[in-house]
Structure formats: structure tokens, C-alpha cells
Amino acid sequence: MAGMGLSAGLAAAAYGWWEKDQFTLREETLRVLPAGSRPLRVLHLSDIHFVPGQAAKARWLAGLADLEPDLVVNTGDNLSHTGAVPPLLTALRPLLRFPGVFVPGSNDYYAPTLRNPASYLVGPSSRTPLPRKIALDWPALFAGFGEAGWINLTNRSQSVPLNGVRLDFSGVDDPHLGRERYAEWPRGASGHDEKPHLKVAVIHAPYQRVLDHFADAGAQLILAGHTHGGQLCIPGYGALVSNCDLPTWRAKGLTDWENSGRTVPLNVSGGIGTSRFAPVRIACRPEAVLLTLLGA
């Protein structure tokens, strides 16, 4: 029996190692734009967790530029290694020519550390930096994004005009580290001027307190990552954990978040990568998300 258990475990690990590179594109359509608006194609990237030498991931990321998105939204955790910034920016170069916005995750600031993977089954990973934290070169990452014109939404708000619609963004630093500080919406986001508006909240970790805040604040779309879709899922059931207080059935996909009588579309990306110390996925293939936004 012990031998059978060991064989099953090895088979699962081998499958999980294979699945982590089976990159997919999830496509969603949302009617959230003002009536009469032209469609907007938004590419949502999250949790790339790049490590030097990940050639298959780099090729796939570069190939996403063929989608010709109107906007790229990056919801953090781009890194998983101290040397990852240069090769990541190289992989993303074809996408950096499109307009973009971003917020960071904890693994943009600090490298992951070796830990027992089973610990994720008993609750979220530590929300505070570890005593032996290893700093990552997030200034170089932010600079690379900024030089391409991507807008840093770390506890900031800014408007972006696209296809005749003014997208009013409000973003926060990673709630998983308790760093969120709300910047409200850009000036004029009430929509009283002539240009149609859409209020979009951008976060890394979808903690309920943050989702409630943005729902109450009038967000019309919320984009988040962090969960890895559960990463190790049960076929036919789904995620066992979300690594935050988000219900596990919301760990990946497009759902409606409800609070105080308001309902807001919430897209949680299942993410593209994994921690380099837990490089497996089971029943949860890595994904980017292409959102087509239409007029109501």
C-alpha cells in the first residue's frame, strides 16, 4: 500500500509539473461600457512568477501580443527570482507597446521562500514579510513598465481615454501585505462631463474588505489575481484554497461581487505561474484573460 501511495504521489507531481506549462487563454464578454461605445479588448495578466530560463512561458507571453489588446492590466506577482526582471521585461516587450496599467503583489517586493506546501491548506500564507525576506528589484520592474508607458496604480488613481471612453482606474498596493491605501477615483470620475466613463478597480489580492470598499465606492469592474485559481484543485470540485478570505468558488473566473445592495463584476485571474518552490498545477491550468467590454 505504501508503494502504491508513493507511485500515486509521484504521478501527481509529474502531472502537475507538466500542467504548469499548459498555458491557456480564457475569454470573457462583459456589457459594462456606456451604450453606444465601441468594444474594448482588455488583456488581464497576473501572477507570472517569472524565473530565468522559463523559455516556454516567455514565448507564450510574447505571443499574447498577437491578440492586439486595447489595454493590458497587470495585477502583480510578476517575479519569483532575484534575477527575473530583465528576462521578464524581454518576454513582455511585445505587450509593452500597448497601453497598460499595473499594481504590485508581494512577490514583486520579496522572493518566495521554501515552505511546506501543505501549509496553504490551513490558511493564507503570511501577510507580513518574513524575517529572512529577500528583496526583489521592484524599482527596476516598475521603471521598465513605466518607460513603456504603463501606469502605476499603486495606491493611485488615473484616467485613461480609450476608444472614446474614459476609463477611471483606482488601484491599491497588495492587500495581502496590508498595504492598501485608497486613492478614490480620478477627478471628474462622476461622469458629469461629456465623455462616457467606466470605473475600474485594480488589485492584487482580492480580500473581501477591499472588494467591499470598491463596491461601495462605485466600481463598475474589479480585476484581481493572487489566488492561482487554487493551484491544486480537485477535478469536478475546484479550488480547496484561495490564499485569502475570498470564497474558494470565486478563486478563478468572472463572478458578481455584492455588497450593500451593489453588484460589481469581479474577474479573478487564475494566474500564469507558480512559486518556484511549488512548480505544479493540478486541474488549474495557467491562464491569461481576454475581456471584451461592450456597450450596455
PDB file of N, CA and C in Angstrom, residues 210-278:
ATOM      1  N   VAL A 210     -11.425  44.749   0.699  1.00  0.00           N
ATOM      2  CA  VAL A 210     -11.079  45.607  -0.432  1.00  0.00           C
ATOM      3  C   VAL A 210     -12.187  45.561  -1.484  1.00  0.00           C
ATOM      4  N   LEU A 211     -12.714  44.386  -1.746  1.00  0.00           N
ATOM      5  CA  LEU A 211     -13.817  44.271  -2.694  1.00  0.00           C
ATOM      6  C   LEU A 211     -15.020  45.061  -2.207  1.00  0.00           C
ATOM      7  N   ASP A 212     -15.305  44.985  -0.912  1.00  0.00           N
ATOM      8  CA  ASP A 212     -16.428  45.748  -0.348  1.00  0.00           C
ATOM      9  C   ASP A 212     -16.200  47.244  -0.506  1.00  0.00           C
ATOM     10  N   HIS A 213     -14.970  47.684  -0.260  1.00  0.00           N
ATOM     11  CA  HIS A 213     -14.673  49.110  -0.398  1.00  0.00           C
ATOM     12  C   HIS A 213     -14.958  49.577  -1.815  1.00  0.00           C
ATOM     13  N   PHE A 214     -14.449  48.851  -2.800  1.00  0.00           N
ATOM     14  CA  PHE A 214     -14.621  49.308  -4.174  1.00  0.00           C
ATOM     15  C   PHE A 214     -16.064  49.181  -4.641  1.00  0.00           C
ATOM     16  N   ALA A 215     -16.768  48.163  -4.159  1.00  0.00           N
ATOM     17  CA  ALA A 215     -18.191  48.079  -4.496  1.00  0.00           C
ATOM     18  C   ALA A 215     -18.934  49.291  -3.943  1.00  0.00           C
ATOM     19  N   ASP A 216     -18.664  49.624  -2.689  1.00  0.00           N
ATOM     20  CA  ASP A 216     -19.320  50.786  -2.074  1.00  0.00           C
ATOM     21  C   ASP A 216     -18.918  52.085  -2.767  1.00  0.00           C
ATOM     22  N   ALA A 217     -17.684  52.124  -3.294  1.00  0.00           N
ATOM     23  CA  ALA A 217     -17.171  53.347  -3.923  1.00  0.00           C
ATOM     24  C   ALA A 217     -17.664  53.523  -5.354  1.00  0.00           C
ATOM     25  N   GLY A 218     -18.410  52.575  -5.863  1.00  0.00           N
ATOM     26  CA  GLY A 218     -18.999  52.743  -7.184  1.00  0.00           C
ATOM     27  C   GLY A 218     -18.240  52.108  -8.322  1.00  0.00           C
ATOM     28  N   ALA A 219     -17.323  51.184  -8.035  1.00  0.00           N
ATOM     29  CA  ALA A 219     -16.609  50.497  -9.120  1.00  0.00           C
ATOM     30  C   ALA A 219     -17.609  49.775 -10.019  1.00  0.00           C
ATOM     31  N   GLN A 220     -17.292  49.763 -11.306  1.00  0.00           N
ATOM     32  CA  GLN A 220     -18.138  49.071 -12.282  1.00  0.00           C
ATOM     33  C   GLN A 220     -17.481  47.804 -12.822  1.00  0.00           C
ATOM     34  N   LEU A 221     -16.218  47.589 -12.438  1.00  0.00           N
ATOM     35  CA  LEU A 221     -15.479  46.375 -12.790  1.00  0.00           C
ATOM     36  C   LEU A 221     -14.303  46.279 -11.838  1.00  0.00           C
ATOM     37  N   ILE A 222     -14.038  45.070 -11.318  1.00  0.00           N
ATOM     38  CA  ILE A 222     -12.894  44.829 -10.429  1.00  0.00           C
ATOM     39  C   ILE A 222     -12.051  43.710 -11.037  1.00  0.00           C
ATOM     40  N   LEU A 223     -10.733  43.945 -11.121  1.00  0.00           N
ATOM     41  CA  LEU A 223      -9.798  42.959 -11.644  1.00  0.00           C
ATOM     42  C   LEU A 223      -8.786  42.606 -10.564  1.00  0.00           C
ATOM     43  N   ALA A 224      -8.544  41.299 -10.357  1.00  0.00           N
ATOM     44  CA  ALA A 224      -7.660  40.832  -9.286  1.00  0.00           C
ATOM     45  C   ALA A 224      -6.971  39.550  -9.706  1.00  0.00           C
ATOM     46  N   GLY A 225      -5.993  39.143  -8.901  1.00  0.00           N
ATOM     47  CA  GLY A 225      -5.262  37.894  -9.135  1.00  0.00           C
ATOM     48  C   GLY A 225      -5.010  37.182  -7.831  1.00  0.00           C
ATOM     49  N   HIS A 226      -3.754  36.788  -7.583  1.00  0.00           N
ATOM     50  CA  HIS A 226      -3.251  36.284  -6.295  1.00  0.00           C
ATOM     51  C   HIS A 226      -3.584  34.828  -6.008  1.00  0.00           C
ATOM     52  N   THR A 227      -4.770  34.371  -6.332  1.00  0.00           N
ATOM     53  CA  THR A 227      -5.252  33.080  -5.855  1.00  0.00           C
ATOM     54  C   THR A 227      -4.635  31.885  -6.575  1.00  0.00           C
ATOM     55  N   HIS A 228      -4.090  32.086  -7.763  1.00  0.00           N
ATOM     56  CA  HIS A 228      -3.630  30.997  -8.636  1.00  0.00           C
ATOM     57  C   HIS A 228      -4.769  30.043  -8.970  1.00  0.00           C
ATOM     58  N   GLY A 229      -6.007  30.517  -8.793  1.00  0.00           N
ATOM     59  CA  GLY A 229      -7.157  29.657  -9.060  1.00  0.00           C
ATOM     60  C   GLY A 229      -7.264  28.476  -8.119  1.00  0.00           C
ATOM     61  N   GLY A 230      -6.493  28.517  -7.029  1.00  0.00           N
ATOM     62  CA  GLY A 230      -6.411  27.392  -6.112  1.00  0.00           C
ATOM     63  C   GLY A 230      -5.141  26.573  -6.321  1.00  0.00           C
ATOM     64  N   GLN A 231      -4.631  26.564  -7.541  1.00  0.00           N
ATOM     65  CA  GLN A 231      -3.395  25.908  -7.975  1.00  0.00           C
ATOM     66  C   GLN A 231      -3.470  24.395  -7.921  1.00  0.00           C
ATOM     67  N   LEU A 232      -3.801  23.842  -6.780  1.00  0.00           N
ATOM     68  CA  LEU A 232      -4.000  22.388  -6.659  1.00  0.00           C
ATOM     69  C   LEU A 232      -5.483  22.151  -6.434  1.00  0.00           C
ATOM     70  N   CYS A 233      -6.179  21.819  -7.506  1.00  0.00           N
ATOM     71  CA  CYS A 233      -7.637  21.704  -7.458  1.00  0.00           C
ATOM     72  C   CYS A 233      -8.077  20.249  -7.608  1.00  0.00           C
ATOM     73  N   ILE A 234      -9.313  20.002  -7.264  1.00  0.00           N
ATOM     74  CA  ILE A 234      -9.902  18.677  -7.416  1.00  0.00           C
ATOM     75  C   ILE A 234     -10.802  18.701  -8.645  1.00  0.00           C
ATOM     76  N   PRO A 235     -10.545  17.858  -9.637  1.00  0.00           N
ATOM     77  CA  PRO A 235     -11.400  17.846 -10.829  1.00  0.00           C
ATOM     78  C   PRO A 235     -12.872  17.659 -10.460  1.00  0.00           C
ATOM     79  N   GLY A 236     -13.715  18.479 -11.050  1.00  0.00           N
ATOM     80  CA  GLY A 236     -15.140  18.408 -10.772  1.00  0.00           C
ATOM     81  C   GLY A 236     -15.574  19.145  -9.524  1.00  0.00           C
ATOM     82  N   TYR A 237     -14.606  19.572  -8.709  1.00  0.00           N
ATOM     83  CA  TYR A 237     -14.935  20.319  -7.489  1.00  0.00           C
ATOM     84  C   TYR A 237     -14.352  21.721  -7.541  1.00  0.00           C
ATOM     85  N   GLY A 238     -13.063  21.818  -7.820  1.00  0.00           N
ATOM     86  CA  GLY A 238     -12.441  23.127  -7.911  1.00  0.00           C
ATOM     87  C   GLY A 238     -11.423  23.363  -6.827  1.00  0.00           C
ATOM     88  N   ALA A 239     -11.258  24.643  -6.476  1.00  0.00           N
ATOM     89  CA  ALA A 239     -10.213  25.061  -5.548  1.00  0.00           C
ATOM     90  C   ALA A 239     -10.504  24.632  -4.120  1.00  0.00           C
ATOM     91  N   LEU A 240      -9.446  24.260  -3.408  1.00  0.00           N
ATOM     92  CA  LEU A 240      -9.545  23.985  -1.980  1.00  0.00           C
ATOM     93  C   LEU A 240      -9.216  25.217  -1.155  1.00  0.00           C
ATOM     94  N   VAL A 241      -8.406  26.118  -1.709  1.00  0.00           N
ATOM     95  CA  VAL A 241      -7.979  27.319  -1.004  1.00  0.00           C
ATOM     96  C   VAL A 241      -7.951  28.482  -1.990  1.00  0.00           C
ATOM     97  N   SER A 242      -7.991  29.715  -1.448  1.00  0.00           N
ATOM     98  CA  SER A 242      -7.828  30.913  -2.278  1.00  0.00           C
ATOM     99  C   SER A 242      -6.660  31.767  -1.800  1.00  0.00           C
ATOM    100  N   ASN A 243      -5.985  31.355  -0.724  1.00  0.00           N
ATOM    101  CA  ASN A 243      -4.861  32.088  -0.135  1.00  0.00           C
ATOM    102  C   ASN A 243      -5.273  33.485   0.316  1.00  0.00           C
ATOM    103  N   CYS A 244      -6.544  33.664   0.615  1.00  0.00           N
ATOM    104  CA  CYS A 244      -7.072  34.887   1.225  1.00  0.00           C
ATOM    105  C   CYS A 244      -8.467  34.526   1.721  1.00  0.00           C
ATOM    106  N   ASP A 245      -9.262  35.529   2.076  1.00  0.00           N
ATOM    107  CA  ASP A 245     -10.587  35.196   2.609  1.00  0.00           C
ATOM    108  C   ASP A 245     -11.668  35.157   1.530  1.00  0.00           C
ATOM    109  N   LEU A 246     -11.276  35.143   0.262  1.00  0.00           N
ATOM    110  CA  LEU A 246     -12.237  35.003  -0.826  1.00  0.00           C
ATOM    111  C   LEU A 246     -12.787  33.582  -0.834  1.00  0.00           C
ATOM    112  N   PRO A 247     -14.095  33.409  -0.952  1.00  0.00           N
ATOM    113  CA  PRO A 247     -14.641  32.049  -1.031  1.00  0.00           C
ATOM    114  C   PRO A 247     -13.997  31.264  -2.173  1.00  0.00           C
ATOM    115  N   THR A 248     -13.727  29.996  -1.930  1.00  0.00           N
ATOM    116  CA  THR A 248     -12.959  29.215  -2.900  1.00  0.00           C
ATOM    117  C   THR A 248     -13.668  29.092  -4.246  1.00  0.00           C
ATOM    118  N   TRP A 249     -15.000  29.166  -4.269  1.00  0.00           N
ATOM    119  CA  TRP A 249     -15.689  29.041  -5.554  1.00  0.00           C
ATOM    120  C   TRP A 249     -15.476  30.280  -6.415  1.00  0.00           C
ATOM    121  N   ARG A 250     -14.928  31.334  -5.826  1.00  0.00           N
ATOM    122  CA  ARG A 250     -14.597  32.535  -6.582  1.00  0.00           C
ATOM    123  C   ARG A 250     -13.104  32.617  -6.898  1.00  0.00           C
ATOM    124  N   ALA A 251     -12.341  31.565  -6.639  1.00  0.00           N
ATOM    125  CA  ALA A 251     -10.883  31.636  -6.755  1.00  0.00           C
ATOM    126  C   ALA A 251     -10.399  31.848  -8.179  1.00  0.00           C
ATOM    127  N   LYS A 252     -11.248  31.607  -9.154  1.00  0.00           N
ATOM    128  CA  LYS A 252     -10.905  31.874 -10.551  1.00  0.00           C
ATOM    129  C   LYS A 252     -12.190  32.121 -11.313  1.00  0.00           C
ATOM    130  N   GLY A 253     -12.148  33.117 -12.202  1.00  0.00           N
ATOM    131  CA  GLY A 253     -13.285  33.316 -13.082  1.00  0.00           C
ATOM    132  C   GLY A 253     -13.975  34.646 -12.897  1.00  0.00           C
ATOM    133  N   LEU A 254     -15.051  34.789 -13.629  1.00  0.00           N
ATOM    134  CA  LEU A 254     -15.855  36.007 -13.620  1.00  0.00           C
ATOM    135  C   LEU A 254     -17.121  35.775 -12.807  1.00  0.00           C
ATOM    136  N   THR A 255     -17.273  36.516 -11.725  1.00  0.00           N
ATOM    137  CA  THR A 255     -18.449  36.414 -10.874  1.00  0.00           C
ATOM    138  C   THR A 255     -18.938  37.827 -10.558  1.00  0.00           C
ATOM    139  N   ASP A 256     -20.043  37.918  -9.846  1.00  0.00           N
ATOM    140  CA  ASP A 256     -20.559  39.204  -9.391  1.00  0.00           C
ATOM    141  C   ASP A 256     -20.300  39.340  -7.896  1.00  0.00           C
ATOM    142  N   TRP A 257     -19.650  40.440  -7.508  1.00  0.00           N
ATOM    143  CA  TRP A 257     -19.433  40.728  -6.098  1.00  0.00           C
ATOM    144  C   TRP A 257     -20.555  41.640  -5.609  1.00  0.00           C
ATOM    145  N   GLU A 258     -21.184  41.263  -4.509  1.00  0.00           N
ATOM    146  CA  GLU A 258     -22.318  42.023  -3.989  1.00  0.00           C
ATOM    147  C   GLU A 258     -22.007  42.560  -2.604  1.00  0.00           C
ATOM    148  N   ASN A 259     -22.316  43.834  -2.383  1.00  0.00           N
ATOM    149  CA  ASN A 259     -22.150  44.441  -1.067  1.00  0.00           C
ATOM    150  C   ASN A 259     -23.037  45.672  -0.966  1.00  0.00           C
ATOM    151  N   SER A 260     -23.769  45.742   0.136  1.00  0.00           N
ATOM    152  CA  SER A 260     -24.621  46.907   0.430  1.00  0.00           C
ATOM    153  C   SER A 260     -25.546  47.236  -0.729  1.00  0.00           C
ATOM    154  N   GLY A 261     -26.081  46.204  -1.358  1.00  0.00           N
ATOM    155  CA  GLY A 261     -27.030  46.416  -2.431  1.00  0.00           C
ATOM    156  C   GLY A 261     -26.424  46.717  -3.786  1.00  0.00           C
ATOM    157  N   ARG A 262     -25.092  46.741  -3.870  1.00  0.00           N
ATOM    158  CA  ARG A 262     -24.425  46.991  -5.142  1.00  0.00           C
ATOM    159  C   ARG A 262     -23.826  45.680  -5.668  1.00  0.00           C
ATOM    160  N   THR A 263     -23.868  45.510  -6.985  1.00  0.00           N
ATOM    161  CA  THR A 263     -23.302  44.333  -7.630  1.00  0.00           C
ATOM    162  C   THR A 263     -22.278  44.780  -8.655  1.00  0.00           C
ATOM    163  N   VAL A 264     -21.075  44.202  -8.570  1.00  0.00           N
ATOM    164  CA  VAL A 264     -19.972  44.605  -9.444  1.00  0.00           C
ATOM    165  C   VAL A 264     -19.353  43.354 -10.068  1.00  0.00           C
ATOM    166  N   PRO A 265     -19.136  43.333 -11.380  1.00  0.00           N
ATOM    167  CA  PRO A 265     -18.415  42.202 -11.984  1.00  0.00           C
ATOM    168  C   PRO A 265     -16.986  42.125 -11.428  1.00  0.00           C
ATOM    169  N   LEU A 266     -16.580  40.921 -11.032  1.00  0.00           N
ATOM    170  CA  LEU A 266     -15.254  40.663 -10.476  1.00  0.00           C
ATOM    171  C   LEU A 266     -14.585  39.586 -11.298  1.00  0.00           C
ATOM    172  N   ASN A 267     -13.443  39.924 -11.906  1.00  0.00           N
ATOM    173  CA  ASN A 267     -12.667  38.906 -12.607  1.00  0.00           C
ATOM    174  C   ASN A 267     -11.411  38.594 -11.816  1.00  0.00           C
ATOM    175  N   VAL A 268     -11.304  37.352 -11.367  1.00  0.00           N
ATOM    176  CA  VAL A 268     -10.110  36.874 -10.669  1.00  0.00           C
ATOM    177  C   VAL A 268      -9.348  35.966 -11.617  1.00  0.00           C
ATOM    178  N   SER A 269      -8.141  36.379 -11.967  1.00  0.00           N
ATOM    179  CA  SER A 269      -7.315  35.555 -12.838  1.00  0.00           C
ATOM    180  C   SER A 269      -6.770  34.353 -12.073  1.00  0.00           C
ATOM    181  N   GLY A 270      -6.766  33.199 -12.738  1.00  0.00           N
ATOM    182  CA  GLY A 270      -6.138  32.017 -12.164  1.00  0.00           C
ATOM    183  C   GLY A 270      -4.626  32.075 -12.199  1.00  0.00           C
ATOM    184  N   GLY A 271      -4.080  33.094 -12.866  1.00  0.00           N
ATOM    185  CA  GLY A 271      -2.638  33.301 -12.844  1.00  0.00           C
ATOM    186  C   GLY A 271      -1.881  32.482 -13.868  1.00  0.00           C
ATOM    187  N   ILE A 272      -0.660  32.931 -14.122  1.00  0.00           N
ATOM    188  CA  ILE A 272       0.166  32.347 -15.174  1.00  0.00           C
ATOM    189  C   ILE A 272       1.252  31.434 -14.614  1.00  0.00           C
ATOM    190  N   GLY A 273       1.726  31.710 -13.403  1.00  0.00           N
ATOM    191  CA  GLY A 273       2.853  30.949 -12.877  1.00  0.00           C
ATOM    192  C   GLY A 273       2.579  30.347 -11.514  1.00  0.00           C
ATOM    193  N   THR A 274       3.665  29.966 -10.855  1.00  0.00           N
ATOM    194  CA  THR A 274       3.632  29.422  -9.503  1.00  0.00           C
ATOM    195  C   THR A 274       4.886  29.912  -8.783  1.00  0.00           C
ATOM    196  N   SER A 275       4.904  29.781  -7.477  1.00  0.00           N
ATOM    197  CA  SER A 275       6.162  29.947  -6.760  1.00  0.00           C
ATOM    198  C   SER A 275       7.172  28.948  -7.305  1.00  0.00           C
ATOM    199  N   ARG A 276       8.437  29.367  -7.402  1.00  0.00           N
ATOM    200  CA  ARG A 276       9.437  28.423  -7.920  1.00  0.00           C
ATOM    201  C   ARG A 276       9.668  27.266  -6.964  1.00  0.00           C
ATOM    202  N   PHE A 277       9.175  27.365  -5.729  1.00  0.00           N
ATOM    203  CA  PHE A 277       9.319  26.271  -4.777  1.00  0.00           C
ATOM    204  C   PHE A 277       8.124  25.320  -4.774  1.00  0.00           C
ATOM    205  N   ALA A 278       7.104  25.647  -5.567  1.00  0.00           N
ATOM    206  CA  ALA A 278       5.943  24.757  -5.704  1.00  0.00           C
ATOM    207  C   ALA A 278       5.495  24.775  -7.163  1.00  0.00           C
TER     208      ALA A 278
END
